[in-house]
Coordinates of C-alpha atoms in Angstrom, one line a residue:
X1 CA 14.6 23.5 -29.0
X2 CA 16.1 23.2 -25.6
X3 CA 14.8 20.7 -22.9
X4 CA 12.8 22.2 -20.1
X5 CA 14.1 25.7 -21.5
X6 CA 11.1 27.3 -19.0
X7 CA 9.7 26.2 -15.7
X8 CA 6.6 23.7 -16.7
X9 CA 3.4 24.7 -15.3
X10 CA 0.2 22.7 -15.7
X11 CA -3.0 22.9 -13.5
X12 CA -2.2 21.7 -10.1
X13 CA 1.6 20.3 -11.0
X14 CA 4.6 22.5 -10.6
X15 CA 7.7 21.3 -12.6
X16 CA 11.1 23.3 -11.7
X17 CA 14.1 24.2 -14.1
X18 CA 17.3 23.1 -12.9
X19 CA 19.7 25.5 -11.5
X20 CA 22.6 25.4 -14.1
X21 CA 24.7 25.9 -10.8
X22 CA 24.0 22.6 -9.6
X23 CA 26.7 19.9 -10.6
X24 CA 25.1 16.9 -12.7
X25 CA 26.2 13.4 -11.6
X26 CA 24.4 11.6 -14.0
X27 CA 22.0 12.2 -17.0
X28 CA 20.2 10.0 -19.4
X29 CA 17.1 9.8 -21.6
X30 CA 13.9 8.0 -20.4
X31 CA 12.3 8.7 -23.7
X32 CA 14.3 10.3 -26.2
X33 CA 14.2 12.8 -27.5
X34 CA 11.1 13.8 -25.5
X35 CA 11.6 13.3 -21.8
X36 CA 15.4 13.3 -20.2
X37 CA 16.5 12.9 -16.5
X38 CA 19.4 14.3 -14.4
X39 CA 20.8 13.8 -11.4
X40 CA 22.3 16.8 -9.8
X41 CA 24.4 17.3 -6.7
X42 CA 22.8 20.2 -4.4
X43 CA 23.7 21.2 -0.8
X44 CA 21.0 19.4 0.4
X45 CA 22.1 16.2 -1.4
X46 CA 21.2 13.8 -5.0
X47 CA 17.9 15.4 -6.3
X48 CA 16.3 14.1 -9.4
X49 CA 15.6 16.5 -12.4
X50 CA 12.7 15.3 -15.1
X51 CA 13.5 17.7 -18.0
X52 CA 10.8 17.3 -21.0
X53 CA 10.4 19.5 -24.0
X54 CA 8.3 22.4 -23.2
X55 CA 5.3 23.3 -25.3
X56 CA 4.5 26.7 -26.6
X57 CA 1.6 28.6 -25.9
X58 CA 0.1 28.1 -29.5
X59 CA 1.2 24.1 -29.1
X60 CA -0.4 23.8 -25.6
X61 CA -3.7 25.4 -27.1
X62 CA -3.6 22.7 -30.1
X63 CA -2.9 20.3 -27.5
X64 CA -6.0 21.2 -25.4
X65 CA -8.3 21.1 -28.6
X66 CA -7.2 17.8 -29.8
X67 CA -7.8 16.6 -26.4
X68 CA -11.5 17.5 -26.7
X69 CA -11.8 16.1 -30.0
X70 CA -10.1 13.0 -29.0
X71 CA -12.7 12.4 -26.3
X72 CA -15.5 13.2 -28.8
X73 CA -14.7 10.9 -31.7
X74 CA -12.3 8.0 -30.4
X75 CA -14.9 5.2 -31.2
X76 CA -15.2 2.2 -28.8
X77 CA -13.4 -1.1 -29.7
X78 CA -15.6 -3.5 -31.5
X79 CA -13.3 -6.5 -32.8
X80 CA -12.2 -9.0 -29.9
X81 CA -8.7 -8.4 -30.8
X82 CA -9.1 -4.8 -30.2
X83 CA -10.8 -5.1 -26.9
X84 CA -8.1 -7.2 -25.7
X85 CA -5.4 -4.8 -26.6
X86 CA -7.1 -1.8 -25.9
X87 CA -4.0 0.5 -25.5
X88 CA -2.7 -0.1 -28.9
X89 CA -6.4 0.5 -30.2
X90 CA -6.5 3.5 -28.8
X91 CA -3.1 4.9 -30.0
X92 CA -4.2 3.8 -33.4
X93 CA -7.6 5.9 -33.2
X94 CA -5.4 8.6 -31.8
X95 CA -3.1 8.3 -34.9
X96 CA -6.4 8.4 -37.0
X97 CA -7.5 11.7 -35.4
X98 CA -4.4 13.3 -35.8
X99 CA -3.8 12.4 -39.6
X100 CA -7.7 13.7 -40.1
X101 CA -7.0 17.5 -38.5
X102 CA -3.0 17.6 -39.3
X103 CA -3.9 20.6 -41.7
X104 CA -6.3 22.6 -39.7
X105 CA -4.3 22.4 -36.6
X106 CA -0.8 22.3 -38.5
X107 CA 0.0 19.0 -37.0
X108 CA 3.4 18.2 -38.9
X109 CA 7.0 17.9 -38.8
X110 CA 8.5 18.1 -34.7
X111 CA 5.2 19.8 -33.9
X112 CA 3.2 16.9 -34.4
X113 CA 5.4 14.5 -32.8
X114 CA 5.9 16.8 -29.7
X115 CA 2.3 16.8 -29.2
X116 CA 1.8 13.1 -30.0
X117 CA 4.0 12.8 -26.9
X118 CA 2.2 14.8 -24.5
X119 CA -1.1 12.8 -25.6
X120 CA 0.8 9.6 -25.1
X121 CA 1.9 10.8 -21.7
X122 CA -1.5 12.1 -20.7
X123 CA -4.0 9.8 -22.2
X124 CA -2.3 6.3 -22.2
X125 CA 0.3 7.1 -19.8
X126 CA 0.8 8.4 -16.2
X127 CA 0.5 12.2 -16.7
X128 CA 3.3 14.2 -14.7
X129 CA 4.9 10.9 -13.2
X130 CA 4.8 9.2 -16.6
X131 CA 9.0 10.2 -17.2
X132 CA 9.4 8.6 -13.7
X133 CA 7.3 5.3 -14.7
X134 CA 9.7 4.7 -17.8
X135 CA 12.8 5.2 -15.9
X136 CA 14.0 1.5 -15.4
X137 CA 16.4 2.9 -12.1
X138 CA 13.5 3.6 -10.3
X139 CA 11.8 1.4 -7.5
X140 CA 9.3 3.6 -5.8
X141 CA 7.6 6.6 -6.5
X142 CA 5.8 8.4 -3.6
X143 CA 3.8 11.4 -3.0
X144 CA 3.3 12.5 0.3
X145 CA 0.8 15.5 -0.3
X146 CA 0.0 18.6 -1.7
X147 CA 3.3 21.1 -2.1
X148 CA 5.4 18.6 -1.6
X149 CA 8.2 17.3 -4.0
X150 CA 7.6 13.9 -5.2
X151 CA 10.2 11.4 -3.7
X152 CA 11.8 8.5 -6.0
X153 CA 13.5 5.3 -4.8
X154 CA 16.6 5.1 -7.0
X155 CA 18.5 2.2 -7.4
X156 CA 21.9 3.8 -7.3
X157 CA 21.0 7.1 -5.0
X158 CA 18.1 5.7 -3.1
X159 CA 15.5 8.0 -1.6
X160 CA 15.7 11.6 -3.8
X161 CA 13.2 14.2 -4.0
X162 CA 12.4 15.4 -7.7
X163 CA 11.6 18.6 -9.3
X164 CA 7.7 17.4 -9.5
X165 CA 5.2 19.0 -7.2
X166 CA 1.8 18.7 -7.2
X167 CA 0.2 22.2 -6.1
X168 CA -3.8 21.6 -6.2
X169 CA -5.4 19.6 -4.1
X170 CA -8.4 18.7 -6.0
X171 CA -6.2 17.8 -9.1
X172 CA -4.1 15.7 -6.5
X173 CA -7.3 13.9 -5.7
X174 CA -8.3 13.3 -9.5
X175 CA -5.0 12.1 -10.3
X176 CA -5.2 9.2 -7.4
X177 CA -8.7 8.4 -8.7
X178 CA -7.2 7.9 -12.6
X179 CA -4.5 5.9 -10.8
X180 CA -6.8 3.7 -8.8
X181 CA -9.5 3.2 -11.8
X182 CA -6.4 2.5 -13.9
X183 CA -6.0 -0.6 -11.5
X184 CA -9.9 -1.6 -11.5
X185 CA -10.9 -0.4 -8.1
X186 CA -12.6 2.2 -6.3
X187 CA -11.7 5.2 -4.0
X188 CA -13.5 8.1 -2.0
X189 CA -14.5 9.4 1.2
X190 CA -16.2 6.1 2.3
X191 CA -13.3 4.0 1.2
X192 CA -10.1 6.4 1.2
X193 CA -7.6 3.7 1.5
X194 CA -6.5 1.6 -1.8
X195 CA -3.9 -1.2 -2.1
X196 CA -4.2 -2.0 -5.9
X197 CA -2.1 -3.4 -8.7
X198 CA -1.6 -1.0 -11.6
X199 CA -2.1 -2.6 -15.2
X200 CA 2.0 -3.5 -15.4
X201 CA 1.8 -5.0 -12.1
X202 CA 3.1 -2.0 -10.5
X203 CA 1.7 -1.9 -6.8
X204 CA -0.4 1.1 -5.9
X205 CA -0.9 2.2 -2.3
X206 CA -3.1 5.5 -2.0
X207 CA -5.2 7.5 0.6
X208 CA -8.1 10.2 -0.7
X209 CA -8.6 13.7 0.1
X210 CA -7.7 14.1 4.2
X211 CA -9.8 11.4 5.5
X212 CA -6.7 9.7 6.7
X213 CA -3.5 11.7 5.2
X214 CA -3.0 15.4 7.2
X215 CA -1.5 16.8 3.8
X216 CA -4.1 15.7 1.5
X217 CA -4.0 12.9 -1.3
X218 CA -1.0 10.7 -1.1
X219 CA 0.2 7.7 -3.3
X220 CA 3.2 5.2 -3.6
X221 CA 3.8 3.2 -6.6
X222 CA 6.1 0.3 -6.3
X223 CA 7.5 -0.4 -9.9
X224 CA 7.3 -4.2 -11.0
X225 CA 10.7 -5.5 -12.8
X226 CA 9.5 -7.1 -16.0
X227 CA 12.3 -9.2 -16.0
X228 CA 13.4 -10.1 -12.1
X229 CA 17.3 -10.0 -11.0
X230 CA 18.9 -13.2 -11.8
X231 CA 21.2 -15.2 -9.2
X232 CA 23.9 -14.0 -11.7
X233 CA 23.4 -10.7 -11.3
X234 CA 23.2 -10.6 -7.8
X235 CA 26.8 -12.8 -7.8
X236 CA 28.0 -10.1 -10.0
X237 CA 26.9 -7.3 -7.8
X238 CA 28.3 -9.3 -5.0
X239 CA 25.5 -10.1 -2.9
X240 CA 26.5 -13.6 -2.2
X241 CA 29.3 -15.6 -3.8
X242 CA 28.9 -18.4 -6.3
X243 CA 29.5 -21.4 -3.4
X244 CA 26.7 -19.7 -1.3
X245 CA 24.4 -19.9 -4.5
X246 CA 25.3 -23.4 -5.6
X247 CA 24.8 -24.2 -1.8
X248 CA 21.2 -22.5 -1.7
X249 CA 20.8 -24.6 -5.5
X250 CA 21.7 -28.0 -4.1
X251 CA 19.1 -27.5 -0.8
X252 CA 16.3 -26.1 -2.9
X253 CA 16.8 -29.2 -5.2
X254 CA 16.3 -31.3 -2.7
X255 CA 12.9 -29.6 -1.2
X256 CA 14.9 -28.1 2.0
X257 CA 13.0 -25.2 3.5
X258 CA 14.3 -21.7 3.3
X259 CA 13.3 -18.2 5.0
X260 CA 14.8 -14.7 3.9
X261 CA 15.3 -12.1 6.6
X262 CA 15.8 -8.6 6.4
X263 CA 14.5 -4.9 6.7
X264 CA 12.8 -2.3 4.4
X265 CA 14.3 -2.1 0.9
X266 CA 17.0 -5.2 1.6
X267 CA 16.2 -7.2 -1.1
X268 CA 14.3 -10.1 0.1
X269 CA 11.9 -10.2 -2.8
X270 CA 14.6 -9.9 -5.3
X271 CA 16.7 -13.0 -3.5
X272 CA 13.5 -14.8 -3.1
X273 CA 13.0 -14.8 -7.0
X274 CA 16.2 -15.1 -7.9
X275 CA 16.9 -18.5 -5.8
X276 CA 13.2 -19.7 -6.8
X277 CA 14.6 -20.1 -10.3
X278 CA 16.9 -23.2 -8.7
X279 CA 13.5 -25.3 -8.4
X280 CA 13.2 -28.3 -10.9
X281 CA 11.6 -28.0 -13.8
X282 CA 8.1 -29.9 -13.6
X283 CA 7.8 -29.5 -10.0
X284 CA 4.5 -28.1 -8.8
X285 CA 4.9 -24.6 -7.5
X286 CA 2.4 -22.7 -5.4
X287 CA 2.9 -18.9 -4.9
X288 CA 1.2 -16.7 -2.2
X289 CA 1.3 -13.3 -2.5
X290 CA -1.0 -9.8 -1.5
X291 CA 0.4 -8.5 -4.6
X292 CA 1.9 -10.7 -7.6
X293 CA 5.6 -9.7 -7.3
X294 CA 7.1 -13.1 -8.4
X295 CA 7.9 -14.1 -11.8
X296 CA 9.0 -17.4 -12.6
X297 CA 9.8 -19.2 -16.0
X298 CA 8.4 -22.5 -14.8
X299 CA 4.9 -24.1 -16.5
X300 CA 3.7 -25.7 -13.6
X301 CA 3.2 -23.0 -11.3
X302 CA -0.3 -21.9 -9.6
X303 CA 0.0 -18.0 -8.7
X304 CA -2.4 -17.2 -5.8
X305 CA -3.3 -13.5 -4.5
X306 CA -5.2 -12.1 -1.4
X307 CA -8.6 -10.2 -2.3
X308 CA -10.1 -7.4 -0.2
X309 CA -13.3 -6.7 -0.2
X310 CA -14.9 -3.8 1.6
X311 CA -18.5 -3.7 3.1
X312 CA -19.7 -0.3 5.1
X313 CA -19.5 -0.7 9.1
X314 CA -17.3 -3.8 8.5
X315 CA -13.4 -4.0 8.6
X316 CA -13.4 -7.4 6.8
X317 CA -16.1 -8.7 4.9
X318 CA -16.7 -12.5 4.3
X319 CA -15.7 -12.0 0.6
X320 CA -12.3 -10.9 1.4
X321 CA -9.4 -13.6 1.0
X322 CA -6.3 -13.4 3.0
X323 CA -2.7 -15.3 3.1
X324 CA -3.9 -17.3 5.7
X325 CA -6.8 -18.7 3.4
X326 CA -4.7 -19.3 0.2
X327 CA -1.8 -20.9 2.0
X328 CA -4.6 -23.4 3.7
X329 CA -5.9 -23.6 0.1
X330 CA -2.3 -24.1 -1.5
X331 CA -2.2 -27.5 0.3
X332 CA -5.2 -29.0 -1.8
X333 CA -2.9 -28.5 -5.0
X334 CA -0.3 -31.1 -3.8
X335 CA 2.9 -28.5 -4.6
X336 CA 6.3 -29.3 -4.0
X337 CA 7.1 -25.9 -3.1
X338 CA 4.9 -23.2 -1.2
X339 CA 6.3 -20.1 -1.6
X340 CA 4.8 -17.2 0.8
X341 CA 5.9 -13.8 -0.4
X342 CA 6.1 -12.6 3.1
X343 CA 5.0 -13.9 6.3
X344 CA 3.0 -11.7 9.0
X345 CA 0.5 -13.3 10.5
X346 CA -1.4 -16.8 11.0
X347 CA -0.6 -17.9 7.7
X348 CA 2.9 -18.7 8.8
X349 CA 1.5 -21.6 11.3
X350 CA -0.1 -23.0 8.0
X351 CA 2.9 -22.9 6.2
X352 CA 5.1 -24.5 8.9
X353 CA 2.6 -27.4 9.1
X354 CA 3.1 -27.9 5.3
X355 CA 6.7 -28.3 5.8
X356 CA 6.0 -30.8 8.4
X357 CA 4.5 -32.9 5.8
X358 CA 7.4 -32.8 3.5
X359 CA 6.3 -30.0 1.1
X360 CA 9.5 -27.9 0.4
X361 CA 8.9 -23.9 1.5
X362 CA 10.4 -20.7 0.7
X363 CA 9.5 -17.4 2.5
X364 CA 10.5 -13.7 3.6
X365 CA 10.3 -12.2 6.7
X366 CA 10.8 -8.5 7.8
X367 CA 13.3 -8.4 10.3
X368 CA 16.7 -6.6 10.8
X369 CA 18.4 -9.6 12.7
X370 CA 17.6 -13.2 12.6
X371 CA 17.0 -13.5 16.4
X372 CA 14.0 -10.8 15.8
X373 CA 13.0 -13.1 13.1
X374 CA 12.8 -16.1 15.5
X375 CA 11.1 -13.7 18.0
X376 CA 8.6 -12.5 15.4
X377 CA 7.9 -16.2 14.5
X378 CA 6.9 -17.3 18.0
X379 CA 5.2 -14.4 18.8
X380 CA 1.6 -13.4 18.1
X381 CA 0.1 -13.3 15.7
X382 CA 2.3 -16.0 14.1
X383 CA 2.8 -18.4 17.0
X384 CA 5.1 -20.8 15.8
X385 CA 5.7 -23.5 18.6
X386 CA 9.8 -23.5 19.3
X387 CA 9.7 -26.9 18.6
X388 CA 8.4 -26.4 15.1
X389 CA 11.5 -23.7 14.1
X390 CA 13.7 -26.4 13.1
X391 CA 11.2 -27.2 10.5
X392 CA 12.6 -23.8 8.6
X393 CA 16.0 -25.9 7.9
X394 CA 17.7 -22.5 6.4
X395 CA 17.6 -18.8 7.4
X396 CA 19.2 -16.4 5.2
X397 CA 20.0 -12.6 6.0
X398 CA 20.3 -9.9 3.7
X399 CA 21.2 -6.5 5.0
X400 CA 21.6 -2.9 2.9
X401 CA 25.3 -1.9 3.4
X402 CA 26.9 1.3 3.1
X403 CA 30.5 0.3 1.5
X404 CA 31.8 3.4 0.1
X405 CA 31.0 7.1 -0.7
X406 CA 31.9 8.6 -3.7
X407 CA 31.7 12.4 -4.9
X408 CA 29.4 13.1 -1.6
X409 CA 27.0 10.1 -2.7
X410 CA 26.3 7.9 -0.5
X411 CA 26.8 4.1 -2.0
X412 CA 24.2 1.5 -0.4
X413 CA 24.6 -1.8 -1.8
X414 CA 23.0 -5.4 -0.7
X415 CA 24.7 -8.5 1.0
X416 CA 23.6 -11.7 2.2
X417 CA 25.1 -10.8 5.7
X418 CA 24.9 -15.0 7.2
X419 CA 23.3 -18.3 6.4
X420 CA 22.4 -20.2 9.2
X421 CA 20.9 -23.6 9.4
X422 CA 18.7 -24.4 12.2
X423 CA 19.6 -27.3 14.4
X424 CA 16.8 -26.6 16.8
X425 CA 15.1 -23.6 18.7
X426 CA 18.1 -21.3 19.4
X427 CA 20.8 -23.6 17.8
X428 CA 22.1 -22.5 14.9
X429 CA 25.0 -23.5 12.4
X430 CA 26.3 -20.6 10.5
X431 CA 27.3 -21.9 7.1
X432 CA 28.4 -18.5 5.3
X433 CA 28.8 -15.3 6.9
X434 CA 29.7 -11.6 5.1
X435 CA 33.1 -10.3 6.1
X436 CA 33.1 -6.4 6.1
X437 CA 36.4 -5.5 6.2
X438 CA 37.0 -7.0 2.8
X439 CA 33.7 -7.2 1.4
X440 CA 33.8 -10.7 0.8
X441 CA 32.3 -14.3 2.3
X442 CA 33.6 -17.0 4.6
X443 CA 32.0 -20.3 3.5
X444 CA 32.1 -23.6 5.7
X445 CA 30.0 -26.1 4.1
X446 CA 31.5 -29.3 6.2
X447 CA 29.5 -28.1 9.0
X448 CA 26.0 -28.6 7.3
X449 CA 23.4 -30.6 8.9
X450 CA 21.4 -30.6 5.7
X451 CA 24.1 -31.3 3.2
X452 CA 24.8 -34.4 5.7
X453 CA 20.8 -35.2 5.4
X454 CA 20.7 -35.2 1.5
X455 CA 24.1 -37.3 1.7
X456 CA 22.4 -39.7 3.7
X457 CA 19.4 -40.1 1.5
X458 CA 21.5 -40.5 -1.3
X459 CA 23.8 -43.2 -0.2
X460 CA 26.8 -41.1 -0.4
X461 CA 29.3 -39.0 1.9
X462 CA 29.2 -35.5 2.3
X463 CA 32.4 -34.9 0.3
X464 CA 30.3 -36.0 -2.5
X465 CA 27.7 -33.7 -2.2
X466 CA 30.2 -30.6 -1.6
X467 CA 31.7 -31.7 -4.7
X468 CA 28.5 -31.5 -6.6
X469 CA 28.3 -27.8 -5.1
X470 CA 31.8 -27.2 -6.5
X471 CA 30.5 -28.4 -9.8
X472 CA 27.5 -25.8 -9.8
X473 CA 29.9 -23.1 -8.6
X474 CA 31.7 -23.8 -11.9
X475 CA 28.5 -23.4 -13.7
X476 CA 27.5 -20.2 -12.1
X477 CA 30.7 -19.1 -12.4
X478 CA 30.9 -19.9 -16.1
X479 CA 27.6 -17.8 -16.7
X480 CA 29.1 -14.9 -14.8
X481 CA 32.3 -14.9 -17.2
X482 CA 30.0 -15.0 -20.2
X483 CA 27.6 -12.3 -18.8
X484 CA 24.7 -14.7 -19.0
X485 CA 22.5 -12.3 -16.6
X486 CA 19.1 -12.5 -18.2
X487 CA 16.7 -14.6 -15.8
X488 CA 15.4 -16.8 -18.7
X489 CA 18.7 -17.5 -20.3
X490 CA 20.1 -18.4 -16.4
X491 CA 17.1 -20.7 -16.0
X492 CA 17.5 -22.4 -19.1
X493 CA 20.9 -23.3 -18.4
X494 CA 19.8 -24.4 -14.6
X495 CA 17.2 -26.6 -16.3
X496 CA 20.1 -28.3 -18.7
X497 CA 22.3 -28.7 -16.1
X498 CA 19.1 -30.9 -14.7
X499 CA 18.6 -32.9 -17.7
X500 CA 22.3 -33.3 -18.9
X501 CA 24.7 -32.2 -15.9
X502 CA 27.9 -33.8 -17.6
X503 CA 27.9 -31.8 -20.7
X504 CA 27.0 -28.7 -19.0
X505 CA 29.9 -28.8 -16.3
X506 CA 32.3 -29.9 -18.8
X507 CA 31.4 -27.1 -21.2
X508 CA 31.7 -24.5 -18.5
X509 CA 35.0 -26.0 -17.1
X510 CA 36.6 -26.4 -20.5
X511 CA 35.8 -22.5 -21.0
X512 CA 37.0 -21.3 -17.8
X513 CA 40.3 -23.1 -18.3
X514 CA 40.9 -21.5 -21.7
X515 CA 40.3 -18.2 -20.3
X516 CA 42.1 -18.7 -17.5
X517 CA 39.3 -17.8 -15.2
X518 CA 39.5 -18.6 -11.6
X519 CA 37.3 -21.5 -10.6
X520 CA 36.9 -24.6 -8.4
X521 CA 39.4 -27.4 -8.9
X522 CA 38.1 -29.8 -11.5
X523 CA 35.9 -32.7 -9.7
X524 CA 34.2 -35.9 -11.6
X525 CA 31.0 -35.1 -12.9
X526 CA 28.1 -37.1 -12.1
X527 CA 26.0 -38.7 -15.0
X528 CA 22.9 -39.1 -13.5
X529 CA 20.7 -36.6 -11.6
X530 CA 18.9 -38.0 -8.7
X531 CA 15.4 -36.8 -7.6
X532 CA 14.2 -37.3 -4.0
X533 CA 11.2 -39.6 -4.2
X534 CA 9.4 -40.5 -1.2
X535 CA 12.5 -41.1 0.9
X536 CA 14.2 -43.0 -2.0
X537 CA 16.4 -41.9 -5.0
X538 CA 16.4 -42.8 -8.7
X539 CA 17.8 -41.8 -12.0
X540 CA 15.7 -39.9 -14.4
X541 CA 13.4 -42.0 -16.3
X542 CA 13.1 -41.4 -20.2
X543 CA 9.3 -39.8 -19.4
X544 CA 10.9 -37.3 -17.1
X545 CA 14.1 -36.6 -19.5
X546 CA 11.0 -35.9 -22.2
X547 CA 9.3 -33.4 -19.5
X548 CA 12.9 -31.4 -18.8
X549 CA 13.7 -31.3 -22.5
X550 CA 10.2 -29.4 -22.7
X551 CA 11.0 -26.9 -20.4
X552 CA 14.3 -26.3 -21.6
X553 CA 12.8 -23.9 -24.0
X554 CA 10.1 -22.0 -21.5
X555 CA 11.6 -18.5 -21.5
X556 CA 12.4 -18.3 -24.8

């Protein structure tokens, strides 16, 4: 059987066949052997083609009949373990019913598995967009209305159209309702807008009918990455370099505050999650988000999310919980670090107040430049007084950069374009910047006022802190050499470094020297890990070491 041998037409959905004249740029399976994706070059640019095994007419009849039987005969779960694993239970029920009717419906061989694929896709999955949901290269899926191709945001090719089109408005309304119900929420003519989270933590935004969307029902799914990007993945992709990463590591260890600025799709949340892995194990972390996107290996972590509640005739009801409420609440948890997914309103003022009392703070802000980020923070609705601006110690700007063009396809990458420390309002010190001509970074740690502050609190010279940064640079370079990219593996090594920096550093330096891999020059490893506590420093006590030993196992 050929994939996509015919144009696939189902009620309300049209999936076009790939033109043989189109040049295939890339092709891969998302569910072997039933669903394949091809990125092709067309006169209008790259296009994303989904190719699934088509159903013969008799197979389509069998599928429709079997779906009706399933609706009648699937028994509701009774056991608690089945209720907890509802998807697994439903799949087992499907297998049971297929076995029951396999003789009558000729459900044997390849025919059985092909029909089972479509049952799973339509009943347990996401129907016509299921292959898109299975593709790990897809970040966003957008339906902009009826008779408009679905668009996807591909990690390599960015925004490109697919060959999937919803052609019937009623069908699309039903599909949107299904997505919303999967999220545990409600959508209707009375409440035509929904912002929700799908079971796999994918973010869903949807509209119903033509109440607010002129071209019919719409939806956008922003996919959740089960394993976030690690700092070593970002270094390997040249988003930043090891020295910049080690600099951020030392700042975060000492509860410095940092804000990541950037435009849409620049990778702000990705960067935020990656550097959050530098937080010491055992530290109390509270994250505040509208939709939970951060994913940390720390056990001492409180994850807070907003809640929206609608009442007829009211824009916001008394039972709605916003970022402002949660940031205020987070202070009651006595956190070491408060992480706010994105600041946009009055919650920013509370965050700055928290930083003024000694809490570490990490956040992102939507801004194309650092100057614009400052202007947003000091204007309504955030209203941060200019005198408070230095409470945000460091600003990091990340951008989407067009670095090269290959075979007519624009290659877009992310780069940390600048890291600046805030000395005072409108007074910034550039620590690192991206050099476009060479696609490299220029770093000058000697100008850092916050490294000087850390050195003063530890009773050492700034040169000693810079040496420590180079030791950590060696460890990060070693992880990249060893291809340690999994975020949980990276976090274990970071946790190990906090426990036994000498052993980790010496192992990294020895391996790099043996392999003749370029790394910072050897420096003497420090035997003691120093923790800042109420303005004083101390070596790790035995109880703290025991805690670190336990947290080393997190993420396995």
